[in-house]
Coordinates of C-alpha atoms in Angstrom, one line a residue:
M100 CA 156.9 163.9 55.4
S101 CA 154.9 162.3 58.1
R102 CA 151.1 163.0 58.0
N103 CA 151.5 164.4 61.6
N104 CA 153.3 167.4 60.0
W105 CA 150.6 167.9 57.3
T106 CA 148.3 170.9 57.6
D107 CA 144.6 170.4 58.4
D108 CA 143.7 171.4 54.9
K109 CA 146.1 168.8 53.4
L110 CA 144.7 166.1 55.5
L111 CA 141.1 167.1 54.7
S112 CA 141.9 167.2 51.1
R113 CA 143.3 163.7 51.1
L114 CA 140.3 162.5 53.0
C115 CA 137.8 164.1 50.6
N116 CA 139.7 163.3 47.3
N117 CA 141.5 160.0 47.8
K118 CA 139.8 157.2 45.8
S119 CA 140.9 154.6 48.3
D120 CA 140.0 154.5 52.0
K121 CA 143.3 152.9 52.9
S122 CA 144.6 155.8 54.9
R123 CA 141.2 157.2 55.9
W124 CA 141.4 156.5 59.7
D125 CA 145.0 157.4 59.9
N126 CA 144.2 160.9 58.6
I127 CA 141.1 161.2 60.8
S128 CA 143.2 160.2 63.8
V129 CA 145.7 163.0 63.3
L130 CA 142.9 165.6 62.8
R131 CA 141.1 164.4 66.0
K132 CA 144.2 165.5 68.0
R133 CA 143.9 169.1 66.7
P134 CA 140.7 170.5 68.4
S135 CA 140.8 174.0 67.0
K136 CA 137.7 176.2 66.5
E137 CA 138.8 176.6 62.8
L138 CA 138.9 172.8 62.3
F139 CA 135.5 172.4 64.1
F140 CA 133.8 174.7 61.7
K141 CA 135.5 173.1 58.7
C142 CA 134.1 169.7 59.8
V143 CA 130.6 171.3 60.3
E144 CA 130.8 172.5 56.7
L145 CA 131.8 168.9 55.5
T146 CA 128.6 167.6 57.1
K147 CA 126.6 169.8 54.7
S148 CA 128.1 168.3 51.6
K149 CA 125.9 166.6 49.0
D150 CA 128.4 163.8 48.9
P151 CA 127.6 161.2 51.7
K152 CA 131.3 160.2 51.9
I153 CA 132.3 163.8 52.8
R154 CA 129.4 164.1 55.3
S155 CA 130.7 161.0 57.1
I156 CA 134.2 162.4 57.2
G157 CA 133.1 165.5 59.0
I158 CA 131.0 163.4 61.4
D159 CA 133.8 161.0 62.1
I160 CA 136.4 163.6 62.9
L161 CA 134.2 165.4 65.3
A162 CA 133.2 162.2 67.1
Q163 CA 136.5 162.1 69.0
M164 CA 138.0 165.5 68.5
G165 CA 140.1 166.4 71.5
V166 CA 140.4 164.7 74.8
T167 CA 137.7 164.4 77.4
P168 CA 136.0 166.7 78.3
R169 CA 135.8 167.3 74.5
P170 CA 135.7 170.9 73.3
F171 CA 132.7 171.7 71.2
L172 CA 130.8 168.6 72.6
K173 CA 127.5 170.5 73.2
Q174 CA 127.6 171.9 69.7
T175 CA 128.7 168.6 68.2
L176 CA 125.8 166.7 69.7
K177 CA 123.3 169.3 68.6
L178 CA 124.7 169.0 65.1
Y179 CA 124.4 165.2 65.2
F180 CA 120.8 165.2 66.3
D181 CA 119.9 167.9 63.8
L182 CA 121.4 165.7 61.1
L183 CA 119.5 162.6 62.3
N184 CA 116.3 164.5 61.5
I185 CA 117.2 164.8 57.8
E186 CA 119.8 162.1 57.0
S187 CA 118.7 159.0 55.1
N188 CA 121.9 157.5 53.7
P189 CA 122.7 154.3 55.7
E190 CA 126.5 154.9 55.8
V191 CA 126.1 158.4 57.1
L192 CA 123.5 157.3 59.6
M193 CA 126.0 154.7 60.8
S194 CA 128.7 157.3 61.3
L195 CA 126.3 159.5 63.2
L196 CA 125.1 156.7 65.5
Y197 CA 128.7 155.5 66.2
A198 CA 129.7 159.1 66.8
I199 CA 126.9 159.6 69.3
G200 CA 128.0 156.4 71.0
H201 CA 131.4 157.9 71.7
N202 CA 129.6 160.8 73.5
N203 CA 126.5 159.4 75.1
D204 CA 127.2 160.0 78.8
K205 CA 124.7 162.8 79.2
L206 CA 122.0 162.3 76.6
N207 CA 118.6 163.7 77.5
K208 CA 115.3 161.9 77.3
T209 CA 114.4 163.5 74.0
Q210 CA 117.7 162.5 72.4
I211 CA 117.4 158.9 73.6
E212 CA 113.9 158.7 72.3
K213 CA 115.1 159.9 68.9
L214 CA 117.9 157.2 68.8
C215 CA 115.4 154.5 69.7
T216 CA 113.3 155.3 66.6
F217 CA 116.1 153.8 64.5
S218 CA 115.5 150.3 65.9
D219 CA 113.1 149.5 63.0
N220 CA 115.6 150.6 60.3
D221 CA 116.1 147.9 57.6
N222 CA 119.9 148.4 57.4
N223 CA 121.9 146.0 59.6
W224 CA 124.8 148.4 60.0
V225 CA 122.5 151.1 61.1
K226 CA 121.0 148.8 63.7
E227 CA 124.5 147.8 64.9
S228 CA 125.6 151.4 65.2
L229 CA 122.3 152.1 67.1
V230 CA 123.4 149.6 69.7
S231 CA 126.7 151.4 70.0
S232 CA 124.9 154.7 70.5
L233 CA 122.9 153.2 73.4
L234 CA 125.6 151.3 75.2
G235 CA 125.8 152.2 78.9
V236 CA 122.7 154.4 78.7
D237 CA 120.6 153.6 81.8
N238 CA 117.2 154.6 80.5
L239 CA 114.2 152.3 80.2
N240 CA 113.5 153.2 76.6
A241 CA 117.1 152.6 75.7
I242 CA 117.1 149.3 77.5
E243 CA 113.9 148.1 75.9
T244 CA 115.4 149.0 72.5
L245 CA 118.5 146.9 73.3
I246 CA 116.3 144.1 74.5
R247 CA 114.5 144.1 71.2
L248 CA 117.7 144.2 69.2
S249 CA 119.0 141.3 71.3
T250 CA 116.6 139.1 69.3
D251 CA 117.7 140.3 65.9
K252 CA 118.3 137.7 63.2
I253 CA 121.9 139.0 62.7
S254 CA 124.3 137.5 65.2
H255 CA 126.6 140.5 65.6
I256 CA 123.6 142.7 66.4
R257 CA 122.2 140.2 69.0
N258 CA 125.7 139.8 70.4
W259 CA 126.4 143.5 71.0
A260 CA 122.9 144.2 72.3
T261 CA 123.1 141.3 74.7
F262 CA 126.5 142.8 75.9
G263 CA 124.7 146.1 76.3
I264 CA 122.0 144.9 78.6
G265 CA 124.2 142.3 80.3
T266 CA 127.4 144.1 81.1
Q267 CA 127.2 147.8 80.2
I268 CA 124.5 148.7 82.7
E269 CA 123.9 147.6 86.3
R270 CA 120.1 147.9 86.3
D271 CA 118.4 144.6 87.2
N272 CA 114.8 143.9 86.5
K273 CA 112.5 141.1 85.2
N274 CA 112.7 142.2 81.6
I275 CA 116.5 142.3 81.5
K276 CA 116.8 138.9 83.1
E277 CA 114.1 137.4 80.8
A278 CA 116.0 138.8 77.7
L279 CA 119.3 137.3 78.9
W280 CA 117.6 133.9 79.5
N281 CA 116.2 134.1 76.0
R282 CA 119.8 134.1 74.7
I283 CA 121.2 131.4 77.0
N284 CA 121.0 128.8 74.2
D285 CA 121.8 131.2 71.4
K286 CA 123.5 129.4 68.4
H287 CA 126.1 132.2 68.3
Q288 CA 128.5 131.3 71.1
E289 CA 129.6 134.8 72.1
T290 CA 126.0 136.0 72.4
K291 CA 125.3 133.0 74.6
L292 CA 128.3 133.8 76.8
E293 CA 127.4 137.4 77.0
A294 CA 124.0 136.3 78.3
I295 CA 125.7 134.0 80.9
V296 CA 127.9 136.8 82.1
G297 CA 125.0 139.2 82.4
L298 CA 123.0 136.7 84.5
A299 CA 126.1 135.9 86.7
K300 CA 126.6 139.7 87.3
R301 CA 123.0 139.8 88.6
K302 CA 123.7 136.9 90.9
D303 CA 121.0 134.8 89.3
S304 CA 122.0 131.4 90.8
R305 CA 120.1 129.5 88.1
V306 CA 122.9 130.3 85.7
N307 CA 125.4 128.2 87.7
E308 CA 124.0 125.0 86.1
I309 CA 124.3 126.6 82.7
I310 CA 128.0 127.4 83.4
K311 CA 128.6 123.8 84.4
R312 CA 127.0 122.6 81.2
E313 CA 129.3 124.8 79.2
L314 CA 132.3 123.5 81.0
L315 CA 131.2 119.9 80.4
D316 CA 130.7 120.6 76.7
G317 CA 134.3 121.9 76.6
E318 CA 133.7 124.5 73.9
Y319 CA 133.8 127.8 75.6
G320 CA 135.6 131.1 75.5
T321 CA 137.2 133.3 78.1
L322 CA 134.0 135.2 78.8
L323 CA 132.9 132.1 80.7
F324 CA 135.7 132.7 83.2
E325 CA 134.3 136.2 83.9
A326 CA 130.9 134.7 84.6
I327 CA 132.4 132.0 86.9
I328 CA 134.2 134.6 89.0
E329 CA 131.0 136.6 89.3
T330 CA 129.2 133.5 90.7
G331 CA 131.8 132.7 93.3
D332 CA 130.5 129.1 93.2
K333 CA 133.0 126.8 94.7
Q334 CA 131.2 123.8 93.2
I335 CA 132.5 124.8 89.8
L336 CA 136.2 124.4 90.9
P337 CA 136.3 120.6 90.3
L338 CA 135.2 121.0 86.7
L339 CA 137.7 123.7 86.1
R340 CA 140.5 121.6 87.5
Q341 CA 139.3 118.6 85.5
N342 CA 139.4 120.7 82.3
L343 CA 142.9 122.0 83.1
K344 CA 144.2 118.5 83.7
A345 CA 142.7 117.3 80.4
I346 CA 144.5 120.0 78.4
K347 CA 147.7 120.2 80.3
E348 CA 149.8 118.4 77.7
D349 CA 147.8 119.6 74.7
T350 CA 150.1 121.8 72.6
T351 CA 147.3 122.8 70.3
I352 CA 145.6 124.8 73.0
N353 CA 146.3 128.6 73.0
P354 CA 148.8 129.2 75.9
E355 CA 146.9 132.4 76.8
W356 CA 143.7 130.5 77.1
K357 CA 145.4 128.0 79.5
K358 CA 146.7 131.0 81.5
D359 CA 143.2 132.5 81.7
L360 CA 141.9 129.1 82.9
K361 CA 144.5 128.9 85.6
N362 CA 143.8 132.5 86.7
C363 CA 140.1 131.7 86.9
I364 CA 140.8 128.7 89.2
N365 CA 143.1 130.8 91.4
E366 CA 140.7 133.6 91.6
L367 CA 137.7 131.4 92.4
T368 CA 139.8 129.5 95.0
K369 CA 140.7 132.8 96.6
L370 CA 137.1 133.9 96.7
T371 CA 135.8 130.7 98.3
N372 CA 138.6 130.8 100.9
E373 CA 137.8 134.4 101.8
R374 CA 134.1 133.5 102.3
R375 CA 135.1 130.6 104.5
T376 CA 137.3 132.8 106.6
T377 CA 134.6 135.5 107.1
A378 CA 131.8 133.0 107.6

């Protein structure tokens, strides 16, 4: 019988008692589609368990239970922040922070300040999930926390935090630009490219030369195409066409990447033609 036909109790039993996590997210996914008051209270009870694994299960189900606007959202967020005051297990904290990240559209100042206190946590997964909880939150404290995390020694934390300040908010100020420039030569390529995109979105013309440098180096991902379109700089077109010509017969290049390069050239050409027409 398909798990879609299992009762809530059977799914919860499997989640709590299975030794393997192999089907964990499949079972959670089914329960998330059943936003009943009864299931809500059962998940709340799970978060009170002495077993951190079971606490996380309750948190993870509630994180995306029902479609937006989620039922029980106000109660769920209150539960999450109450748990943040007493929880110390890193894996449960990670579940809490990721769960808040799924529901962070209307966090108040006090809640944001509470989240930011976790920036000094020693656990790398807690810090990564903290970034998730703050993505898209246009609040100075949240932004300063992401800026601090964009300098973290762990590349995946730097990367996501740079994405957070560069792309997930529109605010533009000196501190944000400085933080993005600090990552412009990051040894982790995706972090570097996220910084380039963030600067391009803020129309910082100084980044155009950095983009040209990346094109000349020849080792760049599709994020660079996004930055190029943001600049609308026609002077980049010759380099793009040169790169396309150089790889035209190279069968080792991913066809999708070639397609993205062509689309970038076409889009930039269109933008420059439109500007010429309206000038």
